[in-house]
Amino acid sequence: MKITLDHMYMVTGLLLMVFALRSLTDRSNGKRVGTALFWALYAVTFLFGNAIPSGIIGAMVVVMALIASCKGLGLGFYGEASKEEKRRQADRFGNSLFLPTLVIPIVTFLVAKFTSLGALVGLGLGSIAGLVAVMALTKDGLGRSINEGRRLIDAIGWAVILSQFLAALGFLFDKAGVGGVIAQMVSSVVPTGSALATVVAYCVGMALFTMIMGNAFAAFAVITTGIGIPLVVVMHGANPAIAGVIGMLSGYCGTLMTPMAANFNVVPAALLEMGDKNGVIKAQVATAIPMLCINIALMYFLAF
Amino acid sequence: MIRLVGVLVVIVGLGLRLNPLLVVIVAGFSSGLAGGMGPYEILEAIGTAFVTNRYMSLFILTLPVIGLLERHGLREQAELFIMKLKGATAGRIMLLYMLFRQATSAVGLQLGGHPTFIRPIISPMAEGAVAKGRELPQSVLDQIRSMAAAAENYGNFFGQLIFIAAGGLLLIKGVMDQAGYSVDLLTMALYAVPTAVAAFLLAAVRYTMFDARMKKLSLKGEEERR
């Protein structure tokens, strides 16, 4: 039997279901019912996502969003170790603590490189291998590691579903024809006689539309067919390969500046338990804007 | 103009600091309705996209591993490890990680990530290098953590297109092919290099400035204690 991504979704779903059940019995969590319901619904989308009609899944997602917006998620009790205890443990295990964290990327890499299973299945298998490694090292059981996992996912909270949710929004924006309107607006204000002006329009257009869609890949087709090809390539004769790749990199500058790219900007802020959920974006703006200018210059000097 | 109503909802909603999930629902429904879809069709679109993109959240599987290691002092050990290294500063650690991320993704390796590297290793090391055994206030921790999270993104974004079979390059090729231009993957990969170099140099400047800022902060902290 070949291991597929669906098996990894099954494991994730089971883990989330255990989180849900433990949340429900966690009396120290004042919002245990909301928390449990949220993780249980999420678990169902992993376990039965392909079997349930997508309209029902959509409704479940809306319910999850409503639970989160009504502040229905809370923190519980996870039997955490004290700071002193952790220091003692660090002294006891030393640098061997790094080994299980390295098992995850190494197994991911090996699976991606030497099997036909793909990197995502690799990540799943790597996590399982890492779990075995950490339990062997610390002699702790599965229950404790699940509780620690629950501590982390409760700290991330609703932000965990934001990336998947935003992908749906990108699709709906596309349906409404948002991209076409933006491309039209940009090309109507650009002085098309100047090659530099069209390059600026293409690069800035990529960055802006990426910020709206949260994803440079989603922005690329729209802005390249709307601005890049007609104005930069056809009108001014830029090399399409060079203009294309630098256009995409300009889109990445937009990714650095938008909460819509939740998996890169918002989820990490939650994962790192930062006070300010937009802190990562704020740190990145001072890199993203100069990089956008550099990309404009590179396209202007290299693509013609 | 009505087509842009969803975009407007997002900008206004996030501006008012409403819950992003709520903002996305309202934006999605208004955008879908503006695009001529019915309510159930919109729910179906949300459900389909949500299920197709489950892979984005597979990192959940790493949480029990990271959590259990943290219980046994992973973060404390990362801090200790860095304090013993001479010349290790927060900025240098993060810049080095970015270079590692750029170099590995340029050859097609997806080694890295916020859950597997930044939270358990890079951020605690950077925090340890700044704190040198003292307690840091949350505002300073936030600054260090945001710069550490950014290092992962810089390395990933400004390295990946150098790899000749990168998904991004294949997408560019697809779009250009459809428009009647045949483009060469190797040329594209090559022209991703100048941006990658520029990104590294710019990051080097920013992380050096960050170190200077942290140093000033710790000097000030010492004066206050005196």
Coordinates of C-alpha atoms in Angstrom, one line a residue:
Chain A
M1 CA 0.0 0.0 0.0
K2 CA 1.3 3.4 -1.0
I3 CA 1.3 6.1 1.7
T4 CA -0.5 9.1 0.4
L5 CA -1.3 12.6 1.5
D6 CA -4.8 11.4 2.5
H7 CA -3.2 9.2 5.2
M8 CA -1.4 12.2 6.6
Y9 CA -4.7 14.1 6.7
M10 CA -6.2 11.1 8.6
V11 CA -3.4 11.3 11.2
T12 CA -3.8 15.1 11.5
G13 CA -7.5 14.6 11.9
L14 CA -7.1 12.0 14.6
L15 CA -4.7 14.3 16.5
L16 CA -7.1 17.2 16.2
M17 CA -9.9 15.0 17.5
V18 CA -7.9 14.0 20.5
F19 CA -7.1 17.7 21.1
A20 CA -10.9 18.3 20.9
L21 CA -11.7 15.6 23.4
R22 CA -9.0 16.7 25.8
S23 CA -10.2 20.3 25.5
L24 CA -13.7 19.2 26.4
T25 CA -12.6 17.5 29.6
D26 CA -10.2 20.4 30.5
R27 CA -12.1 22.1 33.3
S28 CA -9.5 24.8 33.8
N29 CA -10.5 26.1 30.3
G30 CA -13.4 28.6 30.8
K31 CA -14.3 28.2 27.1
R32 CA -13.9 24.4 26.9
V33 CA -17.0 23.8 24.8
G34 CA -16.2 26.4 22.2
T35 CA -12.6 25.2 22.0
A36 CA -13.5 21.6 21.8
L37 CA -16.1 22.3 19.1
F38 CA -13.6 24.3 17.1
W39 CA -11.0 21.6 17.0
A40 CA -13.6 18.8 16.5
L41 CA -15.0 20.6 13.4
Y42 CA -11.5 21.1 12.1
A43 CA -10.7 17.4 12.7
V44 CA -13.7 16.4 10.6
T45 CA -12.5 18.5 7.7
F46 CA -9.3 16.5 7.8
L47 CA -10.9 13.1 8.4
F48 CA -13.8 13.3 6.0
G49 CA -13.0 16.3 3.8
N50 CA -13.3 14.4 0.6
A51 CA -16.5 12.5 1.6
I52 CA -18.6 15.4 2.9
P53 CA -20.2 17.7 0.3
S54 CA -18.2 20.8 0.0
G55 CA -21.2 23.0 0.8
I56 CA -21.5 21.4 4.2
I57 CA -17.7 21.8 4.8
G58 CA -18.2 25.4 3.8
A59 CA -20.9 25.8 6.4
M60 CA -18.6 24.1 9.0
V61 CA -15.9 26.5 8.2
V62 CA -18.3 29.4 8.7
V63 CA -19.3 28.0 12.1
M64 CA -15.6 27.8 13.1
A65 CA -15.1 31.4 12.0
L66 CA -18.1 32.4 14.1
I67 CA -16.8 30.6 17.2
A68 CA -13.5 32.4 16.8
S69 CA -15.0 35.8 16.2
C70 CA -17.2 35.5 19.3
K71 CA -13.9 34.8 21.2
G72 CA -15.1 31.2 21.9
L73 CA -11.6 29.7 22.2
G74 CA -9.7 29.6 25.5
L75 CA -6.6 28.3 27.1
G76 CA -6.6 25.3 29.4
F77 CA -4.2 23.4 31.7
Y78 CA -1.4 21.4 30.1
G79 CA 0.7 20.2 33.0
E80 CA 3.5 22.5 31.9
A81 CA 7.0 22.1 33.4
S82 CA 8.3 25.1 35.5
K83 CA 11.2 27.2 34.2
E84 CA 13.5 25.6 36.8
E85 CA 12.4 22.2 35.8
K86 CA 13.1 23.0 32.2
R87 CA 16.6 24.3 33.0
R88 CA 17.3 21.0 34.9
Q89 CA 16.1 19.0 32.0
A90 CA 18.3 21.1 29.6
D91 CA 21.3 20.3 31.7
R92 CA 20.4 16.6 31.8
F93 CA 19.9 16.2 28.0
G94 CA 22.2 18.8 26.6
N95 CA 22.6 19.2 22.9
S96 CA 20.9 15.8 22.2
L97 CA 17.6 17.8 22.5
F98 CA 18.3 19.2 19.0
L99 CA 18.4 15.7 17.4
P100 CA 14.6 15.1 17.2
T101 CA 14.0 18.5 15.7
L102 CA 16.5 17.7 13.0
V103 CA 14.9 14.3 12.4
I104 CA 11.8 16.1 11.0
P105 CA 13.6 18.0 8.1
I106 CA 16.0 15.2 7.4
V107 CA 13.3 12.6 7.0
T108 CA 11.2 15.1 5.0
F109 CA 14.2 15.6 2.7
L110 CA 14.9 11.9 2.3
V111 CA 11.3 11.0 1.5
A112 CA 11.0 13.9 -1.0
K113 CA 14.3 13.0 -2.7
F114 CA 14.4 9.3 -2.8
T115 CA 10.7 8.2 -3.0
S116 CA 7.8 9.2 -5.1
L117 CA 5.7 10.1 -2.1
G118 CA 6.3 13.9 -2.2
A119 CA 7.6 16.4 0.4
L120 CA 4.2 16.8 2.2
V121 CA 4.0 13.1 2.9
G122 CA 7.6 13.4 3.9
L123 CA 6.8 16.1 6.5
G124 CA 4.1 13.8 7.9
L125 CA 6.5 10.9 8.1
G126 CA 9.2 13.1 9.5
S127 CA 6.9 14.3 12.3
I128 CA 6.1 10.7 13.2
A129 CA 9.8 9.8 13.2
G130 CA 10.5 12.9 15.3
L131 CA 7.9 11.9 17.8
V132 CA 9.4 8.4 18.1
A133 CA 12.8 10.0 18.6
V134 CA 11.7 12.4 21.2
M135 CA 9.8 9.8 23.2
A136 CA 12.8 7.5 23.0
L137 CA 15.1 10.3 24.3
T138 CA 12.9 11.6 27.1
K139 CA 11.0 8.3 28.0
D140 CA 7.8 10.3 28.0
G141 CA 4.6 8.8 26.7
L142 CA 2.3 9.7 23.9
G143 CA -0.2 11.3 26.3
R144 CA 2.2 13.9 27.5
S145 CA 3.4 14.7 24.0
I146 CA -0.2 15.2 22.9
N147 CA -0.8 17.5 25.8
E148 CA 2.2 19.6 24.8
G149 CA 1.0 19.7 21.3
R150 CA -2.4 20.9 22.5
R151 CA -0.6 23.6 24.5
L152 CA 1.0 24.9 21.3
I153 CA -2.1 24.7 19.1
D154 CA -4.2 26.5 21.7
A155 CA -1.5 29.2 21.7
I156 CA -1.8 29.5 18.0
G157 CA -5.6 29.4 18.2
W158 CA -7.9 30.4 15.4
A159 CA -5.0 31.6 13.3
V160 CA -4.3 28.0 12.4
I161 CA -7.2 27.9 9.9
L162 CA -6.6 31.4 8.5
S163 CA -4.3 30.3 5.6
Q164 CA -6.8 27.7 4.3
F165 CA -9.6 30.1 4.7
L166 CA -7.8 32.8 2.7
A167 CA -7.3 30.5 -0.2
A168 CA -11.1 30.3 -0.5
L169 CA -11.2 34.1 -0.5
G170 CA -8.7 34.3 -3.4
F171 CA -10.9 32.0 -5.4
L172 CA -14.0 34.2 -4.7
F173 CA -12.1 37.3 -5.6
D174 CA -11.2 35.6 -8.9
K175 CA -14.8 34.8 -9.6
A176 CA -15.8 38.4 -9.0
G177 CA -13.1 39.5 -11.6
V178 CA -11.1 41.6 -9.1
G179 CA -7.9 41.0 -11.0
G180 CA -9.2 42.3 -14.3
V181 CA -10.4 45.5 -12.7
I182 CA -7.1 46.1 -10.9
A183 CA -5.1 45.5 -14.1
Q184 CA -7.4 47.9 -16.0
M185 CA -7.1 50.6 -13.3
V186 CA -3.3 50.4 -13.3
S187 CA -2.8 50.4 -17.1
S188 CA -5.2 53.3 -17.5
V189 CA -3.1 55.6 -15.2
V190 CA 0.3 54.5 -16.6
P191 CA 2.0 56.7 -19.3
T192 CA 2.6 53.7 -21.6
G193 CA 5.1 55.5 -23.7
S194 CA 7.8 55.1 -21.1
A195 CA 9.4 51.7 -20.6
L196 CA 10.3 52.5 -17.0
A197 CA 6.7 53.5 -16.2
T198 CA 5.4 50.2 -17.5
V199 CA 8.0 48.3 -15.5
V200 CA 7.0 50.2 -12.4
A201 CA 3.4 49.5 -13.1
Y202 CA 4.0 45.7 -13.6
C203 CA 6.2 45.3 -10.5
V204 CA 4.1 47.5 -8.2
G205 CA 0.9 45.9 -9.7
M206 CA 2.3 42.4 -8.8
A207 CA 3.2 43.5 -5.2
L208 CA -0.2 45.2 -4.7
F209 CA -2.3 42.4 -6.1
T210 CA -0.3 39.9 -4.2
M211 CA -1.1 41.8 -1.0
I212 CA -4.8 41.6 -1.9
M213 CA -4.7 37.9 -2.8
G214 CA -2.2 36.9 -0.2
N215 CA -0.4 34.8 -2.8
A216 CA 2.0 35.8 -5.6
F217 CA 1.1 32.8 -7.7
A218 CA -2.6 33.8 -7.7
A219 CA -1.6 37.3 -8.7
F220 CA 0.9 36.4 -11.4
A221 CA -1.4 35.2 -14.2
V222 CA -3.8 38.1 -13.8
I223 CA -1.2 40.9 -13.6
T224 CA 1.1 39.4 -16.2
T225 CA -1.6 38.9 -18.8
G226 CA -3.1 42.3 -17.8
I227 CA 0.0 44.5 -17.5
G228 CA 3.2 42.5 -18.0
I229 CA 2.7 41.0 -21.4
P230 CA 0.8 43.8 -23.2
L231 CA 2.7 46.8 -21.8
V232 CA 6.2 45.5 -20.9
V233 CA 6.8 42.7 -23.3
V234 CA 4.8 43.6 -26.4
M235 CA 4.9 47.3 -26.4
H236 CA 8.5 47.8 -25.2
G237 CA 10.1 44.5 -26.2
A238 CA 11.3 43.1 -22.8
N239 CA 12.6 39.6 -22.6
P240 CA 9.5 37.6 -21.3
A241 CA 11.6 35.1 -19.2
I242 CA 13.5 37.9 -17.4
A243 CA 10.5 40.1 -17.0
G244 CA 8.5 37.1 -15.8
V245 CA 10.8 36.0 -13.1
I246 CA 11.5 39.5 -11.7
G247 CA 7.8 40.1 -11.8
M248 CA 7.2 37.1 -9.7
L249 CA 9.9 38.2 -7.2
S250 CA 8.2 41.6 -7.0
G251 CA 5.1 39.7 -6.0
Y252 CA 7.0 38.1 -3.2
C253 CA 7.8 41.6 -1.9
G254 CA 4.0 42.0 -1.6
T255 CA 3.8 38.7 0.3
L256 CA 6.1 40.1 2.9
M257 CA 3.7 43.0 3.6
T258 CA 0.2 41.4 3.9
P259 CA -1.8 39.7 6.6
M260 CA -3.5 37.9 3.8
A261 CA -0.4 35.7 3.4
A262 CA -1.3 34.3 6.8
N263 CA 0.8 31.2 6.7
F264 CA 4.0 33.3 6.2
N265 CA 3.1 36.3 8.4
V266 CA 0.3 35.7 10.9
V267 CA 0.6 32.1 11.8
P268 CA 4.3 32.4 12.7
A269 CA 3.5 35.4 14.9
A270 CA 0.9 33.3 16.7
L271 CA 3.3 30.3 16.8
L272 CA 6.0 32.5 18.4
E273 CA 3.5 33.8 20.9
M274 CA 4.1 37.4 19.9
G275 CA 2.0 40.1 21.5
D276 CA 1.4 41.8 18.1
K277 CA 0.0 39.6 15.4
N278 CA 1.2 42.0 12.8
G279 CA 4.7 42.2 14.2
V280 CA 6.3 40.0 11.5
I281 CA 4.8 42.2 8.8
K282 CA 6.0 45.3 10.5
A283 CA 9.5 43.9 10.7
Q284 CA 9.4 42.9 7.0
V285 CA 8.2 46.2 5.4
A286 CA 11.6 47.9 5.7
T287 CA 13.0 45.0 3.6
A288 CA 10.1 44.5 1.2
I289 CA 9.9 48.1 -0.1
P290 CA 13.6 48.5 -0.9
M291 CA 13.5 45.0 -2.5
L292 CA 10.6 46.1 -4.7
C293 CA 12.6 49.1 -5.8
I294 CA 15.6 46.9 -6.5
N295 CA 13.5 44.5 -8.6
I296 CA 12.1 47.4 -10.6
A297 CA 15.7 48.6 -11.3
L298 CA 16.8 45.0 -12.2
M299 CA 13.9 44.5 -14.6
Y300 CA 14.5 47.8 -16.2
F301 CA 18.3 47.2 -16.7
L302 CA 18.3 43.4 -17.4
A303 CA 15.1 42.7 -19.4
F304 CA 15.6 45.1 -22.3
Chain B
M1 CA -16.4 49.0 -9.3
I2 CA -18.9 46.8 -7.4
R3 CA -16.4 43.9 -8.2
L4 CA -14.0 45.4 -5.7
V5 CA -16.4 45.3 -2.8
G6 CA -14.6 42.3 -1.3
V7 CA -11.3 44.1 -1.3
L8 CA -12.8 47.1 0.3
V9 CA -14.3 44.9 3.1
V10 CA -10.9 43.3 3.8
I11 CA -9.2 46.7 4.0
V12 CA -11.9 48.3 6.2
G13 CA -12.3 45.2 8.3
L14 CA -8.7 44.7 9.1
G15 CA -8.3 48.4 9.6
L16 CA -11.0 48.3 12.3
R17 CA -9.1 45.4 13.9
L18 CA -12.1 43.0 13.6
N19 CA -11.3 39.3 13.7
P20 CA -9.7 38.3 10.4
L21 CA -11.8 35.2 10.0
L22 CA -15.0 37.3 10.3
V23 CA -13.6 39.8 7.8
V24 CA -12.8 37.0 5.3
I25 CA -16.3 35.5 5.6
V26 CA -18.0 38.9 4.9
A27 CA -15.5 39.7 2.1
G28 CA -15.9 36.3 0.6
F29 CA -19.7 36.5 0.6
S30 CA -19.8 40.0 -0.8
S31 CA -17.3 39.2 -3.5
G32 CA -19.1 36.0 -4.5
L33 CA -22.4 37.8 -4.6
A34 CA -20.9 40.5 -6.7
G35 CA -19.5 37.8 -9.0
G36 CA -23.1 36.5 -9.5
M37 CA -22.8 33.4 -7.2
G38 CA -25.6 32.1 -4.9
P39 CA -25.1 31.7 -1.2
Y40 CA -24.8 27.9 -1.4
E41 CA -22.4 28.2 -4.3
I42 CA -20.2 30.4 -2.1
L43 CA -20.3 27.9 0.7
E44 CA -19.3 25.2 -1.7
A45 CA -16.4 27.4 -3.0
I46 CA -15.2 28.0 0.6
G47 CA -15.5 24.3 1.4
T48 CA -13.6 23.2 -1.7
A49 CA -10.8 25.6 -1.2
F50 CA -10.5 24.8 2.5
V51 CA -10.3 21.1 1.8
T52 CA -7.8 21.4 -1.1
N53 CA -5.5 23.6 0.9
R54 CA -5.3 21.4 4.0
Y55 CA -1.7 20.7 3.2
M56 CA -0.9 24.3 4.5
S57 CA -1.7 23.1 8.0
L58 CA 0.1 19.8 8.0
F59 CA 2.7 21.4 10.4
I60 CA 0.2 20.6 13.1
L61 CA 1.8 17.1 13.1
T62 CA 5.1 18.6 14.3
L63 CA 3.5 20.3 17.4
P64 CA 3.6 17.3 19.7
V65 CA 7.3 16.8 18.9
I66 CA 8.3 20.4 19.4
G67 CA 6.0 20.7 22.5
L68 CA 7.5 17.7 24.3
L69 CA 11.1 18.9 23.5
E70 CA 10.2 22.3 24.9
R71 CA 9.0 20.6 28.1
H72 CA 12.5 19.1 28.4
G73 CA 14.3 22.4 28.0
L74 CA 14.9 22.7 24.2
R75 CA 14.6 26.5 24.3
E76 CA 16.8 26.8 27.4
Q77 CA 19.4 24.6 25.7
A78 CA 19.3 26.7 22.6
E79 CA 19.9 29.8 24.7
L80 CA 22.8 28.1 26.6
F81 CA 24.4 26.9 23.4
I82 CA 24.5 30.4 22.0
M83 CA 25.7 32.0 25.2
K84 CA 28.8 29.8 25.1
L85 CA 29.6 30.7 21.5
K86 CA 31.8 33.8 21.3
G87 CA 30.8 36.5 18.8
A88 CA 27.3 35.0 18.3
T89 CA 24.8 37.8 18.1
A90 CA 21.1 37.6 17.4
G91 CA 21.5 39.3 14.0
R92 CA 24.3 37.0 12.9
I93 CA 22.3 33.9 13.9
M94 CA 19.3 35.0 11.9
L95 CA 21.4 36.1 8.9
L96 CA 23.2 32.8 8.8
Y97 CA 19.9 31.0 9.0
M98 CA 18.6 33.1 6.0
L99 CA 21.7 32.2 4.0
F100 CA 21.2 28.5 4.8
R101 CA 17.6 28.8 3.7
Q102 CA 18.5 30.6 0.5
A103 CA 21.2 28.1 -0.4
T104 CA 19.2 25.0 0.4
S105 CA 16.0 26.2 -1.5
A106 CA 18.2 27.3 -4.4
V107 CA 19.0 23.6 -4.9
G108 CA 15.4 22.5 -4.4
L109 CA 15.5 21.5 -0.7
Q110 CA 12.7 22.6 1.4
L111 CA 14.6 22.5 4.7
G112 CA 13.2 25.0 7.1
G113 CA 10.0 26.5 8.3
H114 CA 8.6 28.4 11.2
P115 CA 7.5 25.4 13.3
T116 CA 10.5 23.2 12.7
F117 CA 13.4 25.8 12.8
I118 CA 12.3 29.3 14.0
R119 CA 10.2 28.5 17.1
P120 CA 12.3 25.6 18.5
I121 CA 15.9 26.7 17.6
I122 CA 16.6 30.0 15.8
S123 CA 14.4 32.3 17.9
P124 CA 15.5 30.9 21.3
M125 CA 19.1 31.2 20.2
A126 CA 18.6 34.8 19.1
E127 CA 16.7 35.5 22.4
G128 CA 19.5 33.9 24.4
A129 CA 22.2 36.0 22.5
V130 CA 20.4 39.2 23.5
A131 CA 19.3 38.2 27.0
K132 CA 22.6 36.7 28.2
G133 CA 20.7 35.2 31.1
R134 CA 18.5 38.2 31.9
E135 CA 14.7 38.3 31.6
L136 CA 13.6 40.2 28.5
P137 CA 10.3 42.2 28.4
Q138 CA 7.7 41.1 26.0
S139 CA 8.2 44.1 23.7
V140 CA 11.9 43.1 23.1
L141 CA 11.0 39.5 22.7
D142 CA 8.5 40.5 20.0
Q143 CA 11.1 42.4 18.2
I144 CA 13.6 39.5 18.2
R145 CA 10.9 37.0 17.2
S146 CA 9.6 39.1 14.4
M147 CA 13.1 39.4 12.9
A148 CA 13.6 35.7 13.3
A149 CA 10.4 34.8 11.6
A150 CA 11.3 37.3 8.8
A151 CA 14.6 35.5 8.2
E152 CA 12.7 32.4 7.2
N153 CA 10.6 34.3 4.8
Y154 CA 13.5 36.2 3.2
G155 CA 15.5 33.0 2.7
N156 CA 12.5 31.1 1.3
F157 CA 11.2 33.8 -1.1
F158 CA 14.5 35.1 -2.4
G159 CA 16.1 31.7 -2.8
Q160 CA 13.4 29.3 -4.2
L161 CA 13.3 30.7 -7.8
I162 CA 17.0 29.9 -8.4
F163 CA 16.0 26.2 -8.4
I164 CA 15.3 25.2 -12.0
A165 CA 12.2 23.0 -11.2
A166 CA 10.7 25.5 -8.7
G167 CA 6.9 25.7 -8.7
G168 CA 7.1 29.4 -9.3
L169 CA 9.2 29.1 -12.4
L170 CA 6.8 26.4 -13.8
L171 CA 3.9 28.8 -13.3
I172 CA 5.7 31.6 -15.1
K173 CA 6.4 29.2 -17.9
G174 CA 2.8 28.2 -18.1
V175 CA 1.5 31.7 -18.2
M176 CA 4.1 32.8 -20.8
D177 CA 3.5 29.7 -22.9
Q178 CA -0.2 30.4 -23.0
A179 CA 0.5 33.9 -24.2
G180 CA 2.6 32.5 -27.0
Y181 CA 6.1 33.1 -25.6
S182 CA 8.4 30.1 -25.0
V183 CA 10.6 30.8 -22.1
D184 CA 13.6 28.8 -20.8
L185 CA 13.7 27.6 -17.2
L186 CA 17.5 28.0 -16.9
T187 CA 17.4 31.6 -18.0
M188 CA 14.7 32.4 -15.5
A189 CA 16.5 30.6 -12.7
L190 CA 19.7 32.6 -13.6
Y191 CA 17.9 35.9 -13.5
A192 CA 16.5 35.1 -10.0
V193 CA 20.1 35.3 -8.7
P194 CA 20.6 39.2 -8.7
T195 CA 17.5 39.6 -6.5
A196 CA 18.7 36.8 -4.2
V197 CA 22.1 38.5 -3.7
A198 CA 20.5 41.9 -3.2
A199 CA 18.1 40.5 -0.6
F200 CA 21.0 38.9 1.3
L201 CA 23.0 42.2 1.3
L202 CA 20.0 44.2 2.4
A203 CA 19.2 41.7 5.1
A204 CA 22.8 41.8 6.3
V205 CA 22.5 45.6 6.7
R206 CA 19.2 45.2 8.6
Y207 CA 20.4 42.5 10.9
T208 CA 23.6 44.4 11.7
M209 CA 21.4 47.5 12.6
F210 CA 19.2 45.2 14.7
D211 CA 22.3 44.0 16.7
A212 CA 23.3 47.6 17.3
R213 CA 19.8 48.4 18.5
M214 CA 19.8 45.4 20.8
K215 CA 23.2 46.4 22.2
K216 CA 22.1 49.9 22.9
L217 CA 19.0 48.5 24.6
S218 CA 21.0 46.2 26.9
L219 CA 23.4 49.0 27.8
K220 CA 20.5 51.1 28.8
G221 CA 19.1 48.3 30.8
E222 CA 22.4 48.0 32.8
E223 CA 22.5 51.7 33.5
E224 CA 19.0 51.6 34.9
R225 CA 19.9 48.8 37.3
R226 CA 22.9 50.6 38.6

